[in-house]
XYZ file of C-alpha atoms in Angstrom:
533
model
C 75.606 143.521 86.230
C 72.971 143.439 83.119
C 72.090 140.680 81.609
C 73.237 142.286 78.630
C 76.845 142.732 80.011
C 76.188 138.882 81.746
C 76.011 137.296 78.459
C 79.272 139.887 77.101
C 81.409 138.539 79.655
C 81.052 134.767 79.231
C 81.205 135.130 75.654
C 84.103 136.711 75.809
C 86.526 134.684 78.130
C 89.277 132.577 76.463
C 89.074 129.135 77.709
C 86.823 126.625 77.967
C 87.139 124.912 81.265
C 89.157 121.564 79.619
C 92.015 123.896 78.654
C 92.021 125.969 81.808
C 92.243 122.866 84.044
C 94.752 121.023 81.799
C 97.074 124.427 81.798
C 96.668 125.030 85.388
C 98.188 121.765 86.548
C 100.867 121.639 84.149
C 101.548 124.986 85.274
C 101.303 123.322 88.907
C 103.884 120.890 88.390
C 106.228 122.891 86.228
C 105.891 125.273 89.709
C 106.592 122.131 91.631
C 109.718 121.088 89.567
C 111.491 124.783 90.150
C 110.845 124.851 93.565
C 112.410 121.195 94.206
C 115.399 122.260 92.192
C 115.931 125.505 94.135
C 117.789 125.091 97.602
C 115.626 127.308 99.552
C 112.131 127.086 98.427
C 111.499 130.513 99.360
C 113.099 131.782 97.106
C 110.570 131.164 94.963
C 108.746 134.213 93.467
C 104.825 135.025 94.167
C 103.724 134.720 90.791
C 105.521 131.359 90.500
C 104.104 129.584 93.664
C 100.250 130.745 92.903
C 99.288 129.364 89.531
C 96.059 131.046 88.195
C 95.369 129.662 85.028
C 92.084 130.894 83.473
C 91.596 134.101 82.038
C 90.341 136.110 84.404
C 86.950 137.670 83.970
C 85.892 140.978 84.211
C 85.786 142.081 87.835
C 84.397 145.234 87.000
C 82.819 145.002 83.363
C 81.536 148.514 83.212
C 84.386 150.356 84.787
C 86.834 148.781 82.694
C 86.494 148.121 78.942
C 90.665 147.115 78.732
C 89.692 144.034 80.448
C 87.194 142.626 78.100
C 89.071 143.603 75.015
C 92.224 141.467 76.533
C 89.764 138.608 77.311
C 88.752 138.229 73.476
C 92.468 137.010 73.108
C 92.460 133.294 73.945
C 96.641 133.342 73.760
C 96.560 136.360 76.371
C 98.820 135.875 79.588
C 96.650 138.261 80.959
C 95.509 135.885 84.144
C 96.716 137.101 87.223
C 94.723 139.581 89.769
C 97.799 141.624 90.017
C 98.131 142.017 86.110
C 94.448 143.880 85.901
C 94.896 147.706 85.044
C 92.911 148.702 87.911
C 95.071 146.844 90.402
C 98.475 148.254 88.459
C 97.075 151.563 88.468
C 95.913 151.843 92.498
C 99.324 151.536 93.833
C 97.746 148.707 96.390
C 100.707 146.319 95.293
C 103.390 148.746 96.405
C 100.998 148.576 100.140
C 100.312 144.798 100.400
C 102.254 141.875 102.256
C 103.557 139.744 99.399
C 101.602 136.764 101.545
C 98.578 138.410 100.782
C 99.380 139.168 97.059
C 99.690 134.792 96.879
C 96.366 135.012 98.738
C 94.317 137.458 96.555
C 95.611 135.278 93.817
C 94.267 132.104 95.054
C 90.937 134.219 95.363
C 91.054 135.263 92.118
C 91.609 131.924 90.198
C 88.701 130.131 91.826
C 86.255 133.112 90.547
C 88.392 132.642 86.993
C 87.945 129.262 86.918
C 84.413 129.459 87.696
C 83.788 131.574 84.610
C 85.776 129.317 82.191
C 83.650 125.955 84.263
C 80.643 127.999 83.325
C 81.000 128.784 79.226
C 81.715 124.970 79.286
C 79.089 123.950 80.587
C 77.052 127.061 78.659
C 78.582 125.182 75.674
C 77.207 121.192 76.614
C 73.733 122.938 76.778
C 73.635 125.194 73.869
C 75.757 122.878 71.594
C 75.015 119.763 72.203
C 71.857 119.480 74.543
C 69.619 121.756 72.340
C 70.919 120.731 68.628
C 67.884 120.389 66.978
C 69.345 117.220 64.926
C 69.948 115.302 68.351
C 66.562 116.233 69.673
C 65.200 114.318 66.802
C 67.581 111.232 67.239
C 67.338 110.655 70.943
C 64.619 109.097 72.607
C 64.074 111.647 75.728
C 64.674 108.845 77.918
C 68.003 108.408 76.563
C 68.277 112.379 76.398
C 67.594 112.056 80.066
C 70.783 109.969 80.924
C 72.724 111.495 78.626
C 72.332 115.043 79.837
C 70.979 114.077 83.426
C 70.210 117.318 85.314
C 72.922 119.455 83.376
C 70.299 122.513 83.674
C 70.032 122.369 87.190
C 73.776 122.385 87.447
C 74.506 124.942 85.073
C 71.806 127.285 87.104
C 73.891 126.677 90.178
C 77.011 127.363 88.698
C 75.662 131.042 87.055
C 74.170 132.082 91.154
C 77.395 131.162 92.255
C 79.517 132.487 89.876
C 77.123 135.959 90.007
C 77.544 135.597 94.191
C 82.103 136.271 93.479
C 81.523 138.432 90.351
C 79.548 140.932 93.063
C 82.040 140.109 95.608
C 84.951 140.915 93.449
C 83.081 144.308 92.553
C 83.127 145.852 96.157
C 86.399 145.898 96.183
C 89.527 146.076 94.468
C 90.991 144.177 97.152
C 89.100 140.806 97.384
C 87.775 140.088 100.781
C 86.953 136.801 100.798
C 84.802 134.045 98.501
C 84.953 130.794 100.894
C 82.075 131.744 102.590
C 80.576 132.153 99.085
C 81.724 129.056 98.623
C 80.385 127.468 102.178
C 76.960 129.560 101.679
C 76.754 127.791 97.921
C 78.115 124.291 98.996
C 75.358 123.704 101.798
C 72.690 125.118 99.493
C 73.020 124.250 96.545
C 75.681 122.189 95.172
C 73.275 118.646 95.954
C 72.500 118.933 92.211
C 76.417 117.640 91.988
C 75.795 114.623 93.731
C 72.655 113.754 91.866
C 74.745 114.200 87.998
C 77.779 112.734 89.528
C 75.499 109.887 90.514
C 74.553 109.137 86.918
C 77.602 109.016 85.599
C 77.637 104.780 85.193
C 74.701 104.677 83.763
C 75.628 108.091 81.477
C 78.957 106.425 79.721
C 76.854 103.098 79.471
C 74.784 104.926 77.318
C 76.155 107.004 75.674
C 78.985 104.000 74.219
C 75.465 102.053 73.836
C 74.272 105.189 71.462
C 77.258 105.358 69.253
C 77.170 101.869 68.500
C 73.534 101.665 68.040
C 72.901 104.728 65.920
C 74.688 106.029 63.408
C 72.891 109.093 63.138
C 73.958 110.024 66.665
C 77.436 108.939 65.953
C 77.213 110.864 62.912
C 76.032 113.773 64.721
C 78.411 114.505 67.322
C 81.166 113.747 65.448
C 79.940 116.891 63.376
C 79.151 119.302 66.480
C 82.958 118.267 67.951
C 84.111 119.449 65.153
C 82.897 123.002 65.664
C 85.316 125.545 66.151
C 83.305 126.230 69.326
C 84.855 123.117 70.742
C 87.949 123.878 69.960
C 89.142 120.258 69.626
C 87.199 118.473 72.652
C 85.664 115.620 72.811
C 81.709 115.234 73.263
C 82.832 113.370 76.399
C 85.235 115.564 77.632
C 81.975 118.135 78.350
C 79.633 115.620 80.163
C 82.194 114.621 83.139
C 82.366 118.791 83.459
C 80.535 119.000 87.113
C 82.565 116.076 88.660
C 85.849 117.626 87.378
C 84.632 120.721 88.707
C 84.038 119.614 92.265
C 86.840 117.900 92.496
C 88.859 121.097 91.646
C 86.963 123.492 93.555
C 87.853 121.403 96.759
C 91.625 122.056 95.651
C 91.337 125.955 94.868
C 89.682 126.273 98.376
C 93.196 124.301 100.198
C 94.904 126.505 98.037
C 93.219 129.632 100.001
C 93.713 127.641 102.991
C 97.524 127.039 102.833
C 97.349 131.208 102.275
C 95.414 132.843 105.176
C 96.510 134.274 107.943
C 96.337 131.166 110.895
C 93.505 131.783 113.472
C 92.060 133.951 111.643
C 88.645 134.419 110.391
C 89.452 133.953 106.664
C 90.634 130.635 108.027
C 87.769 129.542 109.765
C 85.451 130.650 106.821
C 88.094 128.477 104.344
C 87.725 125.249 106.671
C 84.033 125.662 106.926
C 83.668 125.659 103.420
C 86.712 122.860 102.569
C 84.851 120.348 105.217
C 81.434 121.334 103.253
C 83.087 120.383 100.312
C 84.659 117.590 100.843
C 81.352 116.049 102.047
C 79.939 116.262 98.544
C 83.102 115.015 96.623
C 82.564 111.760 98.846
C 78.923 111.698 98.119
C 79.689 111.853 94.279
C 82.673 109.361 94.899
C 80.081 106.565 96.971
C 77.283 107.513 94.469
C 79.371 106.479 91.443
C 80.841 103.616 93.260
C 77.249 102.240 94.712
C 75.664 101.460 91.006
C 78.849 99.238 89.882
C 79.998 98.002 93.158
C 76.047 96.086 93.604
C 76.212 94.951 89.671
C 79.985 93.799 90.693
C 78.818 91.766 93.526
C 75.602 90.077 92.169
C 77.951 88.490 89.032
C 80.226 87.260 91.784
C 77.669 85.946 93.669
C 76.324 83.781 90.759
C 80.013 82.470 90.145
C 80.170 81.186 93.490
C 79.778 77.387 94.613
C 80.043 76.681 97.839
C 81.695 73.344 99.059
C 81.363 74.328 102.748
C 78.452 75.989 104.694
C 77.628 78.878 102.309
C 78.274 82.479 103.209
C 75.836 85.277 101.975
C 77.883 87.843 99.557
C 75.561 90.654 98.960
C 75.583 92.863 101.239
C 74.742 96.775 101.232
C 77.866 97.402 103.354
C 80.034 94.881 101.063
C 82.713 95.418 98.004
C 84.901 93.619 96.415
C 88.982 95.019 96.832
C 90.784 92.524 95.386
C 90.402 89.374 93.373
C 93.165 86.880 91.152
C 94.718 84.418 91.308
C 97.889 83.000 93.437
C 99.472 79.684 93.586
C 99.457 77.331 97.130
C 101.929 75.331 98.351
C 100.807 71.963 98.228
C 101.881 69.642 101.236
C 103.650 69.819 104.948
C 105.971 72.544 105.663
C 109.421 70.219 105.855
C 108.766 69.882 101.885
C 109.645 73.968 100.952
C 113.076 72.776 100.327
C 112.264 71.379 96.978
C 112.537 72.542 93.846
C 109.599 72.217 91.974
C 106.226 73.676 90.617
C 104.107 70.721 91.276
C 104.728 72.012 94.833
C 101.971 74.706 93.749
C 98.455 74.316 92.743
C 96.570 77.070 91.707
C 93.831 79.208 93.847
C 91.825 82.091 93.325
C 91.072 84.798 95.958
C 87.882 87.284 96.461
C 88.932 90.012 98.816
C 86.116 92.009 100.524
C 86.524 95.059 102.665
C 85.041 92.291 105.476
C 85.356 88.828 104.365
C 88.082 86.756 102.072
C 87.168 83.951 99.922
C 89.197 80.923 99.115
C 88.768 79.339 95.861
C 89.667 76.992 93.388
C 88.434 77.476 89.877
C 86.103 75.366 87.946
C 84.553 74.820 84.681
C 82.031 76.478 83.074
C 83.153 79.872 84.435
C 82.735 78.894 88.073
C 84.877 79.127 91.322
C 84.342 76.386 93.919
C 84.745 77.835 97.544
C 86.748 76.098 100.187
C 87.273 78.218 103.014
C 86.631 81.507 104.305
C 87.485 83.931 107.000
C 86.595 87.599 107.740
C 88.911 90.542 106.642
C 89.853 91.125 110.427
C 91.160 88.035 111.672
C 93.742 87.552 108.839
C 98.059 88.192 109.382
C 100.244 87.929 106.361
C 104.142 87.213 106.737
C 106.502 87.357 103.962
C 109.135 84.330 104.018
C 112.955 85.342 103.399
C 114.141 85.006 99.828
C 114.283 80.699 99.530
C 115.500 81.091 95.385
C 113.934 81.696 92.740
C 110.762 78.966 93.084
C 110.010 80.284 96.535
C 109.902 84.073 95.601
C 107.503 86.316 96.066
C 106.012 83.667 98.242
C 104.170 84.910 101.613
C 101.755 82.981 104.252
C 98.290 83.965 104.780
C 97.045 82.900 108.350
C 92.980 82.920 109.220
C 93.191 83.255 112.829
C 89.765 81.770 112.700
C 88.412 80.340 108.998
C 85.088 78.554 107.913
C 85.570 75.652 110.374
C 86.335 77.598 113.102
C 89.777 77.159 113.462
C 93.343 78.808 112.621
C 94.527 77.838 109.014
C 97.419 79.375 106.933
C 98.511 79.060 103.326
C 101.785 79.580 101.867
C 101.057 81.531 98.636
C 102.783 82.748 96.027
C 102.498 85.349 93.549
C 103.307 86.308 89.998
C 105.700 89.036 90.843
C 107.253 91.464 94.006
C 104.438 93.927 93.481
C 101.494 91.503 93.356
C 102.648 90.026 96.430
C 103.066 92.827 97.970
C 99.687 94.203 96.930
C 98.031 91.044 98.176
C 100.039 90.955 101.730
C 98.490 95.184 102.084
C 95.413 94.372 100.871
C 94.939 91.123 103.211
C 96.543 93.067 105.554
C 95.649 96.805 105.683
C 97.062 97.707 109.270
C 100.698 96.112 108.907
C 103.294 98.563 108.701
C 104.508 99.816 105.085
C 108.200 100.325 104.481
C 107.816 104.080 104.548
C 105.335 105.889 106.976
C 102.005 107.505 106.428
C 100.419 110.334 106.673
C 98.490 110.128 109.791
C 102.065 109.349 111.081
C 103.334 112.820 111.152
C 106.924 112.008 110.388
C 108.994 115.246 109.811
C 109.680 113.739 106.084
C 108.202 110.761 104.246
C 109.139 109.861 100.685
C 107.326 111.846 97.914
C 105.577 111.971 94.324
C 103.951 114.225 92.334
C 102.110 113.379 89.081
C 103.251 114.147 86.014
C 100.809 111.720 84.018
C 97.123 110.909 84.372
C 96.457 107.409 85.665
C 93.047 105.745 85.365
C 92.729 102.798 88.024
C 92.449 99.111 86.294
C 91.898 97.194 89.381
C 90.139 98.087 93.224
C 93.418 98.541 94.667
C 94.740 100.594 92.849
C 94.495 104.927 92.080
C 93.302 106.902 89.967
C 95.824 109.611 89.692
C 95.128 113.552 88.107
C 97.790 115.472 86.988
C 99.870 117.576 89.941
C 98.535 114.749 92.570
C 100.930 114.914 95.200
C 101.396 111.322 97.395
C 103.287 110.503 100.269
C 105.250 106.751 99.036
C 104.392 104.329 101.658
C 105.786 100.850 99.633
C 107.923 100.814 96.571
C 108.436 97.755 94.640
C 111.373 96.609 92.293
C 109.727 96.057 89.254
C 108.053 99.963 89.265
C 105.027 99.900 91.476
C 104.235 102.401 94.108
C 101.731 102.028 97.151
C 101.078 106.168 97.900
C 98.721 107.746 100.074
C 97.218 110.952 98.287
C 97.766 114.017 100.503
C 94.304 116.301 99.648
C 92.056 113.216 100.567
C 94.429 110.399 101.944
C 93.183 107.933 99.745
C 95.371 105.254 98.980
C 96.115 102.403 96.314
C 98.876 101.529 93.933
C 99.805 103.168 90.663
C 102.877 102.600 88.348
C 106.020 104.758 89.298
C 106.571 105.715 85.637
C 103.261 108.002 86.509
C 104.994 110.581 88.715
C 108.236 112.037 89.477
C 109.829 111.633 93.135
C 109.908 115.138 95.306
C 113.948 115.601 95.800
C 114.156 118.535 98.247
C 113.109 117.838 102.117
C 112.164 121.167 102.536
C 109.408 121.330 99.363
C 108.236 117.442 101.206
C 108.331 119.152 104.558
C 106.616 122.245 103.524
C 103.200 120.128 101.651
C 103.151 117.701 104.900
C 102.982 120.998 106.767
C 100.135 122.192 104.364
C 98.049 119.120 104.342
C 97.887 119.115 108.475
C 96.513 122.607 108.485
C 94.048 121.813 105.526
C 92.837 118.965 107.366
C 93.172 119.857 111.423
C 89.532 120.155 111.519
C 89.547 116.358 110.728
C 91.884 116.105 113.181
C 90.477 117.814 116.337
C 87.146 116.032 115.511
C 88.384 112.561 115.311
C 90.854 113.689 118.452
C 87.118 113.754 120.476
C 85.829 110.589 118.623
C 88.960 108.773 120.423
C 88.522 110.632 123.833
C 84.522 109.946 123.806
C 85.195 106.245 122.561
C 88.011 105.705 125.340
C 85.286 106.889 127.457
């Protein structure tokens, strides 16, 4: 491919990456929706189960002008591998497995996507990066957070995306692209980790720049409006690469879910889903390391201790839950009664290794009066006692700052914050429904119909089409769900989602996610047999 023809191409394909992700999942959970309401999911069509959402790019630019002129349409449906003229025209779909026809789909819309990711990110640079006007405003320190190593990303993004165009050329049936992907991932894709990184310290400035200088303000608000932009936010460019890498971990278990079992299209897809998934944790830890040591020194400086003191920063250390609950004061034979002078307030710091005990003091401060590590704490939640003793639970320390077993009868605001106390305290007791990891046949299930941005450690953040196992419910609209494409868990509101009806559609993503992640599986299957060892 020319340059010439290079630069002809991305010019030329209809969405920007924000409206190709945003109409894929909606696309992905209008799919969902049919299939739940159908009673055999198999019914369902090819076309409907493989959602390829961006327009597709031109697989072979110089051997087919019809495809470029289509792409200048950004309203075009024209988006699916079997809708290009040279595949209608072959005869190959009247010769291939309708399996493979999902599969050369899911090829197809992570090279798509790729080229939509990339005129985004063409657009951050050109637009925004290199506006003369913004050049002049911003210090180039302040450039240098704001735009972190965009370049280097961008450059990584074109190889790649020039690695499937050339792929996608050999053949009109698409071999393969995960071990593009793997060969990219191991190579390359660092630069991810290093932007992702930045991101804290990226939206600090950049809210620190608008409120600072009103040329800047001034500025962007001008460039957004640029038909170029069509609508998007400033913003909505720089958190680009993280988006990305998320996604491009999806598109791959979408391949995954498709190939033939044992085969080596499988092992290329697992490979490359395992490389993957390596750097989406390093972005996740390197966003999370900046705030969670900024978190813990202000904690630490709010902390009096009224027994022997206990060091809070620590490398290894975060903070999962804090608030604050009301104890029961005096001996046990005294629950009986009927009043709130029975309960004086206390305030909690929950580490992933150590709980705090606290009682609040002036100026800002929290006195501490006991202590116990993360592991040697049990939770039990007493029987409804009427309405002053609900939501109440006891907390036992098996072994707490003096050495010695101590429990607290606590009570909480509401069902779901004692409930998300007693999992929190208590990560290993058992959750109304089952997990994951459990392998039940069926398990309670949600998909995502709403984006949900987490407010406090224990809860999720939630993307649209997120599908989640439900582990706990409550009865005023919480839900404790286990993610199935990374198994992260936390609590979310239950307005977010909408509940999965049909077993079959449940049993058939549980069935999914075990083959997506069996490579997991069979290694931490030798980490048990070594450690039994």
């Amino acid at each position: 491919m020319t340059a010439d023809s290079w630069r002809n191409l991305i010019e030329h394909i209809g969405l920007l990456y924000q409206e190709y992700r945003d109409k894929s999942t909606r696309e992905e959970i209008e799919t969902r929706r049919l299939q739940d309401s159908q009673t055999d999911p198999e019914e369902t069509s090819p076309s409907e189960e493989t959602p390829s959402e961006a327009e597709p790019t031109s697989t072979t630019e110089n051997k087919a002008p019809p495809q470029i002129s289509l792409l200048r349409n950004s309203n075009s449906r024209f988006n699916l591998w079997q809708d290009l003229p040279e595949i209608r025209s072959s005869g190959v779909l009247s010769i291939l497995q309708p399996d493979e026809i999902k599969l050369q789909e899911a090829m197809f819309e992570l090279v798509t996507s790729e080229a939509s990711y990339y005129k985004s990110l063409n657009l951050l640079v050109s637009h925004f990066m290199e506006n003369e006007r913004l050049k002049k405003i911003l210090h180039p320190s302040e450039a240098h957070i704001l735009f972190s190593n965009v370049l280097d990303v961008m450059a990584v993004s074109e190889r790649f995306l020039l690695d499937l165009e050339q792929r996608v050329e050999e053949n009109i049936v698409i071999s393969d692209v995960c071990d593009i992907v793997y060969q990219h991932t191991v190579s390359h894709f660092s630069v991810y980790i290093t932007y992702v990184s930045n991101q804290t310290y990226q939206e600090r400035a950049y809210k620190q720049l608008l409120q600072d200088k009103p040329a800047f303000r001034e500025v962007i608000s001008q460039l957004e409006l640029d038909p170029k932009c069509k609508g998007l936010s400033f913003s909505s460019f720089l958190i680009l690469p993280f988006q990305r890498i998320t996604r491009l971990k999806l598109l791959v278990q979408n391949i995954l879910k498709k190939v033939e079992e044992k085969s080596d299209r499988e092992s290329t897809a697992l490979d490359a889903h395992k490389e993957l998934e390596t750097v989406v944790k390093a972005c996740n830890e390197g966003v999370r390391k900046m705030s969670r040591t900024e978190q813990m020194i202000s904690i630490q400086k709010k902390l009096e201790f009224k027994i022997k003191s206990v060091p809070i920063i620590s490398h290894s250390r975060w903070l999962l839950k804090q608030g604050e609950l009301q104890q029961m004061n005096g001996p046990k034979t005294s629950r009986t009664l009927r009043t709130k002078k029975l309960f004086r307030e206390i305030y909690l710091f929950l580490f992933n290794d150590l709980l705090v005990i606290c009682r609040q003091i002036p100026g800002d401060k929290y006195q501490v009066f006991d202590s116990a590590p993360r592991g040697l704490l049990r939770v039990e939640e007493l029987e409804d006692q009427g309405q002053s003793l609900a939501n109440v639970f006891i907390l036992r320390l098996l072994e707490n700052a003096d050495d010695r077993e101590a429990s607290y009868m606590l009570k909480a605001s509401s069902q779901s914050e004692m409930k998300r106390w007693m999992i929190s305290l208590a990560p290993n007791r058992r959750t109304k429904f089952v997990s994951f990891t459990s392998r039940l046949v069926d398990c309670p299930q949600i998909q995502c119909v709403h984006p949900y941005v987490a407010q406090q450690p224990d809860e999720l953040s939630l993307e649209l089409a997120d599908v989640l196992n439900i582990l706990d419910k409550t009865d005023d609209g919480w839900i404790f769900g286990e993610r199935l494409h990374d198994q992260e868990r936390g609590w979310f509101p239950s307005s977010m989602g909408e509940e999965i009806l049909n077993p079959k559609i449940r049993a058939q993503n549980l069935k999914e996610c075990f083959r997506v992640h069996k490579s997991d599986d069979s290694q931490r299957r030798k980490l048990g047999s070594r450690n039994r060892q």
